[in-house]
Amino acid sequence: MQHGFVKVGVCKPGLKVADCEYNGNAIIEEGKRYKELGAKILVFPELSITSYTCGDLFLQEPLLNGALEALHKIKEETAEWDTMLVVGLPFMFQSRLFNVAAVMMNGKLLGLIPKTYVPSYQEFYEGRHFQGWQGDSVEVKVGEDVVKLGTRQIFCCAQVPALRVAVEICEDLWAPIPPSSYHAQEGATVILNLSASDEMIGKAAYRRELVRGQSARTLTAYLYGGAGYGESSTDLVFGGHGIICENGRIINEREPFSEGLCISEVDVNKLESERRRIGTFPTQHEGNYEKQSFAFDKIDETSLSRRFSATPFVPSDSNTRDKRCEEILNIQSQGLAKRLQHIGCKNAVIGLSGGLDSTLALLVTVRAYERLRLDKKGITAITMPCFGTTKRTHDNAQNMAQALGVSFKEVPIKDAVLGHFRDIGHDANVQDVTYENSQARERTQVLMDYANEVGGIVIGTGDLSELALGWATYNGDHMSMYGVNASIPKTLIRYLVSYYADHAESEILKKVLYDVLDTPVSPELLPPKEGEISQKTEELVGPYELHDFFLYYMMRFGFMPEKILRMAATAFEGKYDPDEIDSWLKTFYQRFFSQAFKRSCLPDGPKVGSVALSPRGDFRMPSDAVVNGFLRRNHEEDHS
């Protein structure tokens, strides 16, 4: 459970109606399969000890006594497992019958949670046998255990403080305000639902959306375990639907009528992080909540079966990705259109290098002009060749501008930069930071002054990845009047340009955009070698796909560097070795802190996703913050 990963399972034992002894053994055998894979929390279906479809047999003492006997056997047989099991059974209290979930661990019963909302509509007749629970918890004796019976119970892990477990049962989720809403407000991070929802056309999809919505709304991991094969099919059929959901995202699912295990790891530290971020997440104090501590005998690293996308900013599904690209382009172009309209400006100036960032900025600007029905000739794309410019990028810039129907202007800056070198006494043969930055600042001066000349504004091209790393020349490409790419990382920019190319009507534009995508990322500030780009950004600061991965999990969830390293090693397995990832992770943190001053004076620009670095609201960081605490490695186990 290191780094907050808890392996959980949603079990589907093969049951027999009203055969408690058989069902108890089936629960034990099914649980073994999950336990051997390291599962620490297991949830079984509603009334799993008796089966859900016993009908009026629930009123018979042999069934009720058999259920308690089976519960005792399960508890004894699993005492050495170091696993929390939650099973369902009928339970008699003060001459009334309740549908309850029994929480047990290490040979002890921890609590009984009764169902709050008992259905009485046509296909169910639970109301004929069971009462819904109302009111506070009460103390009951079950065998040798004295436990609480009530809905307001949360089980808190002593070693992993972020692991706090609560339970609701089937119909409770369908209520206007499910009990899990209150559980989450009281601190629960994992919700278990023991269910026996029958299958009908379209019901699985509806059930899935209910689970996703409640998980997202409560910022919890939600485990849904439905009854399956073995239940009576006299009138209904049960599919054994299993869902493991984390903050609205399904991380594993056993479809109805399918076989196999439903097991994964939920990240309770991630849920805690989300709650820290969202200041509106309420803290409820209903009173009379029982918060019981439990402890595992051993806290291990937790082997990870779930995968992490190597490109967390980019949707993995192609259909979703296309919709996301269209949405982002609309946000960018709408933001720029509003700015142009507000200041009454009909002229925009872009430094077009033939690279990815300036390409996207130009495409967005064209969209903004189309939105405002402005003449695209009001957009001037300026290429400014100097020491490092290659024929490939120069020609791509020119051909792109022509294909898009914007104005194109070439302003060579070599002589101006050499003149500047003479003014400040710099040797042009010394290709140091002065050599490079002088070109970047000269280009920005040209753009700014030409914008003044035509009464326009300079459109910034820098992206989120460059801002995070500080890979921009201060008061050079760092500055503009409106930065359309400011909250878009490099990995996402690649997909946006690719999307635009895929849908472009002009074959010339398609060809140019695809070649831009194939061009190495470079500021082109050093002379080329044999006509090819010699200065490749990713060889200097590291692969952008790694830095974007680091940035996402640092900014979005505030994870420990060790956890980010572990996740990256999983996501990029076979591509980068852990030592290489670790080296670039240190580079990321060092640059993120040392270059923070560049983010303190960013131009305006539209926020696109949940990760942004604008100092005006998204991320406020002192420019002189110290990185040391983020570079230290805690090689001991971290259970926080």
XYZ file of C-alpha atoms in Angstrom:
640
model
C 0.000 0.000 0.000
C 2.989 2.239 -0.482
C 2.142 5.624 -2.055
C -1.558 5.120 -1.261
C -2.236 2.277 -3.701
C -4.673 -0.240 -2.192
C -5.434 -3.450 -4.076
C -9.162 -4.178 -4.007
C -11.439 -6.812 -5.485
C -15.114 -7.163 -6.378
C -15.977 -10.838 -5.946
C -18.621 -12.973 -7.655
C -18.857 -16.376 -5.962
C -21.036 -19.080 -7.465
C -23.956 -19.409 -5.045
C -26.903 -21.710 -4.404
C -30.240 -20.360 -3.249
C -30.686 -20.721 0.529
C -27.657 -23.015 0.968
C -25.670 -21.051 3.530
C -23.007 -23.701 4.085
C -22.319 -23.989 0.378
C -22.317 -20.235 -0.099
C -19.962 -19.693 2.841
C -17.469 -22.091 1.313
C -17.907 -20.462 -2.110
C -17.153 -17.057 -0.576
C -13.980 -18.419 1.032
C -12.799 -20.067 -2.191
C -13.523 -16.996 -4.302
C -11.799 -14.786 -1.746
C -8.666 -16.957 -1.885
C -8.226 -16.185 -5.578
C -8.141 -12.466 -4.836
C -6.101 -12.785 -1.662
C -3.364 -14.649 -3.523
C -3.072 -11.651 -5.840
C -2.586 -9.334 -2.861
C -6.092 -7.875 -2.507
C -6.559 -6.052 0.804
C -10.273 -5.261 0.544
C -12.901 -7.625 -0.909
C -16.573 -6.882 -1.419
C -19.135 -9.621 -2.084
C -22.732 -9.309 -3.371
C -25.762 -8.371 -1.345
C -27.054 -11.186 0.909
C -24.283 -13.351 -0.491
C -24.334 -15.843 2.398
C -27.961 -16.822 1.801
C -28.330 -15.580 -1.814
C -30.582 -12.651 -2.561
C -33.533 -14.543 -4.050
C -34.701 -16.595 -1.052
C -38.138 -14.976 -0.913
C -40.215 -15.930 2.131
C -37.466 -18.303 3.237
C -35.927 -15.202 4.825
C -38.620 -15.588 7.488
C -37.430 -19.083 8.392
C -35.183 -19.628 11.409
C -33.052 -22.354 9.761
C -31.957 -19.891 7.073
C -31.216 -17.100 9.555
C -29.286 -19.405 11.885
C -27.442 -20.935 8.933
C -26.370 -17.478 7.812
C -24.805 -16.724 11.205
C -23.030 -20.076 11.239
C -21.620 -19.450 7.761
C -20.539 -15.941 8.808
C -18.638 -17.417 11.751
C -16.917 -19.958 9.503
C -15.906 -17.297 6.974
C -14.492 -15.194 9.777
C -12.500 -18.111 11.191
C -11.230 -19.388 7.824
C -10.010 -15.947 6.749
C -8.454 -14.924 10.066
C -4.906 -15.198 8.700
C -5.564 -13.435 5.416
C -4.810 -9.841 6.480
C -7.678 -8.835 4.210
C -10.906 -6.963 4.878
C -13.947 -8.918 3.652
C -17.441 -7.503 3.390
C -20.251 -10.032 2.885
C -24.044 -9.822 2.969
C -26.567 -11.658 5.141
C -29.948 -11.247 6.856
C -29.684 -10.205 10.513
C -32.391 -10.176 13.203
C -32.477 -7.307 15.696
C -35.364 -6.678 18.122
C -37.697 -8.947 16.170
C -37.034 -7.117 12.937
C -35.051 -8.380 9.983
C -32.350 -6.275 8.334
C -30.357 -6.726 5.139
C -26.813 -6.106 6.354
C -23.197 -6.045 5.256
C -20.771 -7.681 7.666
C -17.278 -6.165 7.768
C -14.619 -8.556 9.051
C -10.858 -8.742 9.222
C -8.190 -10.851 10.903
C -10.784 -13.111 12.501
C -12.852 -10.294 13.981
C -16.174 -8.815 13.026
C -15.750 -5.039 12.819
C -19.313 -3.934 12.215
C -22.706 -4.554 10.628
C -24.099 -2.001 8.172
C -27.819 -2.320 7.385
C -29.487 -1.234 4.176
C -31.105 2.182 4.438
C -33.544 2.113 1.520
C -35.448 -1.136 1.061
C -37.252 -1.384 -2.320
C -40.838 -2.528 -2.529
C -41.581 -2.082 -6.219
C -42.781 -4.817 -8.536
C -39.727 -6.949 -9.273
C -38.464 -6.784 -5.685
C -40.259 -7.750 -2.523
C -37.610 -6.910 0.027
C -40.113 -4.764 1.883
C -42.068 -7.951 2.579
C -39.180 -9.232 4.727
C -36.704 -6.476 5.587
C -36.815 -3.146 7.365
C -34.856 -0.092 6.272
C -32.527 1.276 8.940
C -33.191 4.676 10.431
C -31.468 6.311 13.349
C -28.251 5.879 15.262
C -26.028 2.846 15.639
C -26.682 0.313 18.363
C -24.456 -2.263 19.980
C -25.135 -5.917 19.201
C -23.487 -9.220 20.045
C -22.693 -11.589 17.192
C -21.083 -14.722 18.514
C -18.086 -13.568 20.523
C -17.948 -10.168 18.835
C -19.651 -7.063 20.166
C -20.042 -4.604 17.297
C -22.099 -1.667 16.120
C -25.160 -2.137 13.933
C -25.901 1.014 11.976
C -25.296 2.901 8.750
C -23.009 5.624 10.099
C -19.799 3.667 10.343
C -16.408 4.393 8.812
C -13.445 2.021 9.128
C -10.140 3.910 9.236
C -6.777 2.297 8.464
C -4.120 3.040 11.071
C -1.169 2.702 8.667
C -2.704 4.431 5.631
C -4.613 7.432 6.993
C -6.182 8.187 3.610
C -7.867 4.756 3.574
C -11.271 5.185 5.176
C -13.934 2.646 4.220
C -17.723 2.932 4.338
C -20.542 0.743 3.050
C -23.943 1.090 1.434
C -26.194 -1.575 -0.056
C -27.694 -1.698 -3.562
C -30.835 0.490 -3.536
C -29.059 3.022 -1.338
C -27.191 4.187 -4.458
C -30.472 4.790 -6.302
C -31.783 7.144 -3.590
C -31.862 10.919 -4.214
C -29.201 11.356 -1.521
C -27.335 8.056 -1.080
C -25.834 7.296 2.336
C -22.420 7.336 0.646
C -22.804 11.091 0.168
C -22.839 11.517 3.941
C -20.073 8.945 4.373
C -17.830 10.917 2.024
C -18.584 14.161 3.809
C -17.526 12.454 7.019
C -14.219 11.463 5.439
C -14.754 8.082 3.745
C -12.542 7.661 0.676
C -13.617 4.131 -0.330
C -17.268 3.145 -0.683
C -18.306 -0.497 -0.939
C -21.680 -1.392 -2.424
C -23.040 -4.914 -2.000
C -25.739 -5.242 -4.621
C -28.225 -7.600 -6.236
C -29.449 -5.539 -9.159
C -31.143 -7.677 -11.778
C -30.379 -7.357 -15.479
C -32.715 -5.718 -17.959
C -32.108 -4.119 -21.328
C -30.048 -0.975 -20.820
C -29.783 -1.344 -17.058
C -26.048 -2.096 -16.992
C -25.277 1.203 -18.735
C -27.546 3.092 -16.334
C -25.961 1.348 -13.340
C -22.502 2.155 -14.645
C -23.349 5.861 -14.922
C -24.788 5.861 -11.395
C -21.544 4.465 -10.013
C -19.398 6.847 -12.041
C -21.479 9.833 -11.039
C -21.498 9.022 -7.335
C -17.784 8.289 -7.342
C -17.069 11.625 -9.027
C -19.488 13.576 -6.864
C -18.124 12.176 -3.603
C -14.461 12.037 -4.687
C -14.253 8.401 -3.679
C -13.194 5.021 -4.935
C -16.476 3.172 -5.414
C -16.585 -0.650 -5.509
C -19.818 -2.115 -6.809
C -20.382 -5.867 -6.472
C -23.531 -7.291 -8.043
C -25.074 -10.729 -7.542
C -24.581 -13.177 -10.378
C -24.995 -16.759 -11.465
C -26.552 -18.998 -8.827
C -29.357 -16.639 -7.901
C -32.839 -17.874 -8.708
C -33.980 -17.221 -12.276
C -37.647 -17.796 -11.492
C -38.499 -14.227 -12.481
C -35.201 -12.355 -12.727
C -31.651 -12.854 -13.984
C -28.534 -11.480 -12.279
C -25.348 -10.787 -14.221
C -22.655 -10.339 -11.560
C -21.758 -6.825 -12.678
C -18.556 -5.656 -10.958
C -17.184 -2.121 -11.086
C -14.128 -0.470 -9.563
C -14.359 3.270 -10.032
C -12.030 6.044 -8.863
C -13.221 9.639 -8.867
C -15.628 9.007 -11.729
C -13.226 6.915 -13.811
C -13.790 3.179 -14.167
C -10.425 1.496 -13.685
C -11.719 -2.075 -13.939
C -15.036 -3.680 -14.728
C -16.484 -7.154 -15.005
C -19.290 -6.877 -17.507
C -22.593 -8.613 -16.712
C -22.551 -12.343 -17.544
C -18.766 -12.362 -17.986
C -16.228 -14.355 -16.022
C -12.880 -13.427 -14.547
C -11.684 -11.403 -11.614
C -12.460 -7.752 -11.041
C -9.361 -6.490 -9.249
C -7.261 -3.348 -9.335
C -5.577 -0.743 -7.152
C -7.329 2.385 -5.983
C -5.213 5.408 -5.130
C -6.512 6.840 -1.857
C -3.754 9.469 -1.704
C -4.968 10.753 -5.061
C -8.470 11.109 -3.631
C -7.083 13.009 -0.653
C -5.233 15.293 -3.057
C -8.415 16.018 -4.987
C -10.219 16.952 -1.803
C -7.394 19.299 -0.837
C -7.644 21.009 -4.224
C -11.386 21.441 -4.207
C -12.084 23.958 -1.498
C -15.827 23.457 -1.884
C -15.701 19.802 -0.828
C -17.905 19.920 2.276
C -17.098 18.642 5.716
C -20.229 17.238 7.295
C -20.632 16.572 10.971
C -23.778 14.502 11.242
C -22.846 13.324 14.673
C -23.064 9.755 15.967
C -20.671 8.440 13.319
C -18.659 5.461 14.477
C -15.068 5.740 13.257
C -13.332 2.489 13.995
C -9.631 1.965 13.500
C -8.281 -1.179 11.879
C -4.771 -2.253 10.959
C -3.144 -4.591 8.489
C -0.480 -6.955 9.768
C 1.790 -6.013 6.889
C 2.046 -2.985 4.624
C 3.679 -3.947 1.364
C 4.511 -2.055 -1.809
C 1.360 -3.267 -3.630
C 2.109 -4.644 -7.066
C 0.441 -2.506 -9.714
C -1.835 -4.119 -12.261
C -3.422 -0.898 -13.419
C -1.717 1.000 -16.205
C -0.959 4.702 -16.376
C -1.145 6.508 -19.678
C 2.224 7.785 -20.871
C 0.363 10.866 -22.148
C -2.029 11.869 -19.327
C -2.932 15.126 -21.080
C -4.122 13.215 -24.163
C -7.246 10.984 -24.174
C -6.395 7.404 -25.138
C -9.615 6.801 -27.058
C -9.402 8.157 -30.624
C -13.025 9.343 -30.721
C -12.671 11.130 -27.400
C -9.342 12.556 -28.541
C -10.848 14.090 -31.679
C -13.663 15.684 -29.667
C -11.133 16.960 -27.138
C -8.990 18.488 -29.883
C -11.971 20.289 -31.357
C -12.964 21.564 -27.924
C -9.456 22.862 -27.203
C -9.158 24.623 -30.547
C -12.509 26.287 -29.879
C -11.396 27.455 -26.416
C -8.154 28.876 -27.779
C -9.744 30.612 -30.743
C -12.643 31.953 -28.678
C -10.219 33.436 -26.140
C -8.224 35.178 -28.860
C -11.368 36.322 -30.672
C -12.635 37.952 -27.490
C -9.319 39.766 -27.014
C -9.227 41.017 -30.627
C -12.827 42.151 -30.469
C -12.387 43.863 -27.110
C -9.472 46.018 -28.247
C -10.877 46.561 -31.749
C -7.858 44.943 -33.367
C -7.861 43.476 -36.870
C -4.151 42.690 -37.161
C -2.211 39.875 -35.531
C 1.505 39.146 -35.784
C 3.028 35.691 -35.266
C 6.630 34.566 -35.366
C 6.310 31.485 -37.555
C 9.345 29.220 -37.200
C 8.060 26.076 -38.879
C 7.961 24.307 -35.492
C 5.036 22.820 -33.586
C 4.192 25.678 -31.218
C 4.072 28.492 -33.750
C 2.155 26.224 -36.132
C -0.594 25.666 -33.574
C -0.662 29.382 -32.699
C -1.186 30.248 -36.370
C -3.934 27.630 -36.790
C -5.729 29.004 -33.727
C -5.396 32.579 -34.963
C -6.887 31.611 -38.324
C -9.843 30.060 -36.481
C -10.316 33.219 -34.439
C -10.370 35.319 -37.602
C -12.883 32.977 -39.187
C -15.031 33.235 -36.054
C -14.941 37.047 -36.264
C -15.285 37.020 -40.076
C -12.100 39.057 -40.382
C -9.836 39.119 -43.429
C -7.098 36.531 -42.836
C -4.645 38.838 -44.581
C -4.737 40.745 -41.302
C -2.637 37.924 -39.872
C 1.054 38.408 -40.606
C 3.281 35.387 -40.180
C 6.883 36.522 -39.895
C 9.843 34.205 -40.324
C 13.159 35.528 -39.058
C 16.026 33.355 -40.301
C 19.326 33.525 -38.465
C 22.283 31.301 -37.611
C 20.348 28.085 -36.945
C 17.476 28.290 -39.428
C 17.223 25.317 -41.795
C 15.717 25.254 -45.259
C 13.189 22.699 -44.058
C 11.636 24.871 -41.343
C 11.893 28.032 -43.465
C 10.041 26.447 -46.383
C 7.432 24.880 -44.130
C 6.679 28.280 -42.576
C 6.318 29.938 -45.957
C 4.196 27.171 -47.482
C 1.972 27.017 -44.406
C 1.243 30.737 -44.494
C 0.388 30.569 -48.181
C -1.865 27.523 -47.740
C -3.768 29.254 -44.911
C -4.160 32.487 -46.840
C -2.390 34.757 -44.353
C 0.200 37.444 -45.035
C 3.800 36.311 -44.960
C 6.883 38.360 -44.255
C 10.542 37.420 -44.059
C 12.842 39.498 -41.868
C 16.419 38.139 -41.694
C 17.951 39.066 -38.343
C 21.535 37.873 -38.776
C 22.995 41.321 -39.427
C 21.030 42.864 -36.574
C 22.250 40.214 -34.127
C 25.869 40.579 -35.274
C 25.540 44.326 -34.841
C 24.244 43.753 -31.351
C 27.191 41.500 -30.590
C 29.525 44.330 -31.606
C 27.582 46.790 -29.440
C 27.949 44.671 -26.315
C 31.397 43.288 -27.148
C 30.386 39.654 -27.630
C 32.498 37.354 -29.790
C 30.219 35.885 -32.450
C 32.287 32.707 -32.424
C 31.351 32.004 -28.816
C 28.061 30.125 -29.078
C 26.941 30.542 -25.479
C 23.712 31.665 -23.825
C 24.299 35.248 -25.018
C 24.666 33.973 -28.575
C 21.361 32.106 -28.314
C 19.261 34.565 -26.333
C 20.260 37.550 -28.439
C 18.527 35.900 -31.382
C 15.377 35.153 -29.385
C 15.162 38.715 -28.089
C 15.814 40.203 -31.509
C 12.974 38.160 -32.932
C 10.639 39.380 -30.216
C 11.690 42.990 -30.883
C 10.894 42.560 -34.577
C 7.470 41.111 -33.775
C 6.605 43.804 -31.246
C 7.766 46.666 -33.441
C 6.013 45.317 -36.523
C 2.829 44.910 -34.487
C 3.121 48.602 -33.606
C 3.663 49.378 -37.268
C 0.390 47.731 -38.327
C -1.633 48.458 -35.198
C -1.753 44.806 -34.199
C -0.848 42.457 -31.352
C 1.769 39.735 -31.067
C 0.366 36.232 -30.592
C 2.501 34.171 -28.212
C 3.537 30.660 -29.177
C 5.120 29.276 -25.979
C 3.475 26.217 -24.432
C 2.834 24.841 -20.939
C 5.769 22.410 -21.015
C 8.202 25.210 -21.823
C 6.745 27.368 -19.048
C 7.146 24.535 -16.533
C 10.792 24.022 -17.492
C 11.533 27.697 -18.053
C 12.642 26.794 -21.596
C 12.085 30.293 -22.925
C 14.250 33.383 -23.241
C 13.194 35.965 -20.665
C 11.690 38.907 -22.551
C 12.259 36.971 -25.750
C 9.854 34.243 -26.870
C 8.711 34.412 -23.238
C 6.724 37.588 -24.030
C 3.699 38.474 -26.204
C 0.358 40.293 -26.018
C -1.737 37.095 -25.832
C -0.390 33.541 -25.442
C -2.818 31.074 -27.003
C -0.729 27.989 -26.093
C -0.027 28.930 -22.493
C -1.888 26.006 -20.908
C -1.260 23.343 -23.552
C 1.624 20.888 -23.017
C 3.906 19.803 -25.826
C 2.486 16.267 -26.032
C -1.014 17.647 -26.548
C 0.134 20.219 -29.103
C 1.385 17.363 -31.256
C -2.077 15.783 -31.264
C -3.794 19.100 -31.970
C -1.633 19.734 -35.036
C -2.117 16.120 -36.128
C -5.889 16.480 -35.760
C -5.852 19.662 -37.828
C -3.747 17.957 -40.496
C -6.074 14.950 -40.647
C -9.057 17.211 -41.354
C -7.374 19.808 -43.581
C -8.921 20.159 -47.036
C -5.772 21.542 -48.638
C -3.313 18.834 -49.658
C -0.488 21.360 -49.481
C -1.410 22.223 -45.891
C -1.683 18.530 -44.993
C 1.795 17.871 -46.353
C 3.311 20.811 -44.501
C 1.644 19.970 -41.178
C 2.728 16.340 -41.325
C 6.303 17.453 -42.019
C 6.162 19.853 -39.070
C 5.112 16.904 -36.913
C 8.171 14.977 -38.123
C 10.566 17.857 -37.448
C 12.663 17.601 -34.239
C 11.694 20.130 -31.579
C 14.347 22.864 -31.650
C 14.758 26.607 -31.041
C 17.204 26.600 -33.995
C 19.643 28.983 -32.328
C 22.816 27.097 -33.193
C 24.144 26.604 -36.743
C 22.850 23.469 -38.514
C 25.110 20.553 -39.392
C 25.052 19.575 -43.053
C 21.778 21.445 -43.431
C 20.058 19.558 -40.602
C 18.915 20.794 -37.187
C 21.786 20.440 -34.728
C 20.147 21.755 -31.561
C 17.481 19.320 -30.353
C 15.601 20.444 -27.268
C 14.829 17.004 -25.906
C 18.503 16.053 -25.905
C 19.178 19.062 -23.690
C 16.304 19.187 -21.204
C 14.870 15.686 -21.613
C 11.937 14.049 -23.402
C 8.823 16.188 -23.301
C 6.640 13.117 -22.829
C 8.418 12.484 -19.520
C 8.262 16.104 -18.414
C 4.571 16.331 -19.262
C 3.952 13.166 -17.241
C 5.854 14.648 -14.279
C 4.049 17.968 -14.620
C 0.597 16.390 -14.705
C 0.974 14.343 -11.542
C 2.893 17.020 -9.665
C 0.443 19.805 -10.463
C -2.804 17.879 -10.637
C -2.380 15.758 -7.512
C 0.688 17.018 -5.644
C 2.218 13.541 -5.543
C 5.535 12.729 -3.906
C 8.434 12.537 -6.399
C 8.948 8.871 -5.455
C 5.386 8.069 -6.421
C 5.647 9.932 -9.719
C 8.865 8.038 -10.451
C 7.171 4.708 -9.758
C 4.206 5.529 -11.951
C 6.447 6.777 -14.761
C 8.502 3.584 -14.601
C 5.262 1.656 -15.146
C 3.954 3.943 -17.897
C 7.230 4.015 -19.850
C 8.356 0.453 -19.181
C 10.556 -0.752 -22.023
C 11.191 2.773 -23.327
C 13.158 4.396 -20.506
C 14.886 2.646 -17.643
C 14.110 3.808 -14.077
C 17.505 5.476 -13.610
C 17.022 7.540 -16.754
C 13.538 8.550 -15.642
C 14.874 9.470 -12.215
C 17.579 11.655 -13.775
C 15.078 13.589 -15.885
C 12.712 13.875 -12.912
C 15.450 15.661 -10.974
C 16.001 17.935 -13.977
C 12.288 18.687 -14.038
C 12.127 19.734 -10.379
C 15.321 21.745 -10.544
C 14.172 23.701 -13.583
C 10.589 24.045 -12.321
C 11.860 25.810 -9.201
C 14.827 27.734 -10.585
C 12.850 29.124 -13.542
C 9.721 30.060 -11.597
C 10.441 33.793 -11.997
C 9.620 33.533 -15.710
C 6.074 32.464 -14.843
C 5.535 35.461 -12.563
C 4.979 37.805 -15.501
C 3.190 35.771 -18.143
C 1.019 37.345 -20.841
C -2.709 36.665 -20.744
C -3.821 33.403 -22.297
C -6.781 30.995 -22.134
C -6.876 28.174 -19.614
C -7.673 24.930 -21.420
C -7.264 22.047 -18.959
C -7.045 21.381 -15.237
C -3.285 22.032 -15.173
C -2.170 25.611 -15.836
C 0.607 27.856 -14.541
C -0.835 31.348 -14.749
C 0.231 33.310 -11.659
C -3.101 35.133 -11.686
C -5.135 32.266 -10.310
C -3.999 28.800 -11.276
C -0.625 28.463 -9.588
C 0.914 30.906 -7.192
C 4.489 30.041 -6.333
C 7.231 32.246 -4.896
C 10.076 32.680 -7.357
C 12.607 31.951 -4.633
C 11.077 28.719 -3.294
C 13.687 26.037 -2.526
C 13.659 22.713 -4.365
C 15.654 20.681 -1.825
C 12.664 18.990 -0.184
C 11.455 17.783 -3.577
C 14.795 16.300 -4.575
C 15.372 14.265 -1.445
C 14.470 10.612 -1.807
C 12.870 8.739 1.047
C 14.110 5.229 0.355
C 12.264 3.903 3.360
C 8.687 2.784 2.935
C 6.248 5.674 2.657
C 2.782 4.741 3.850
C 1.300 8.194 3.988
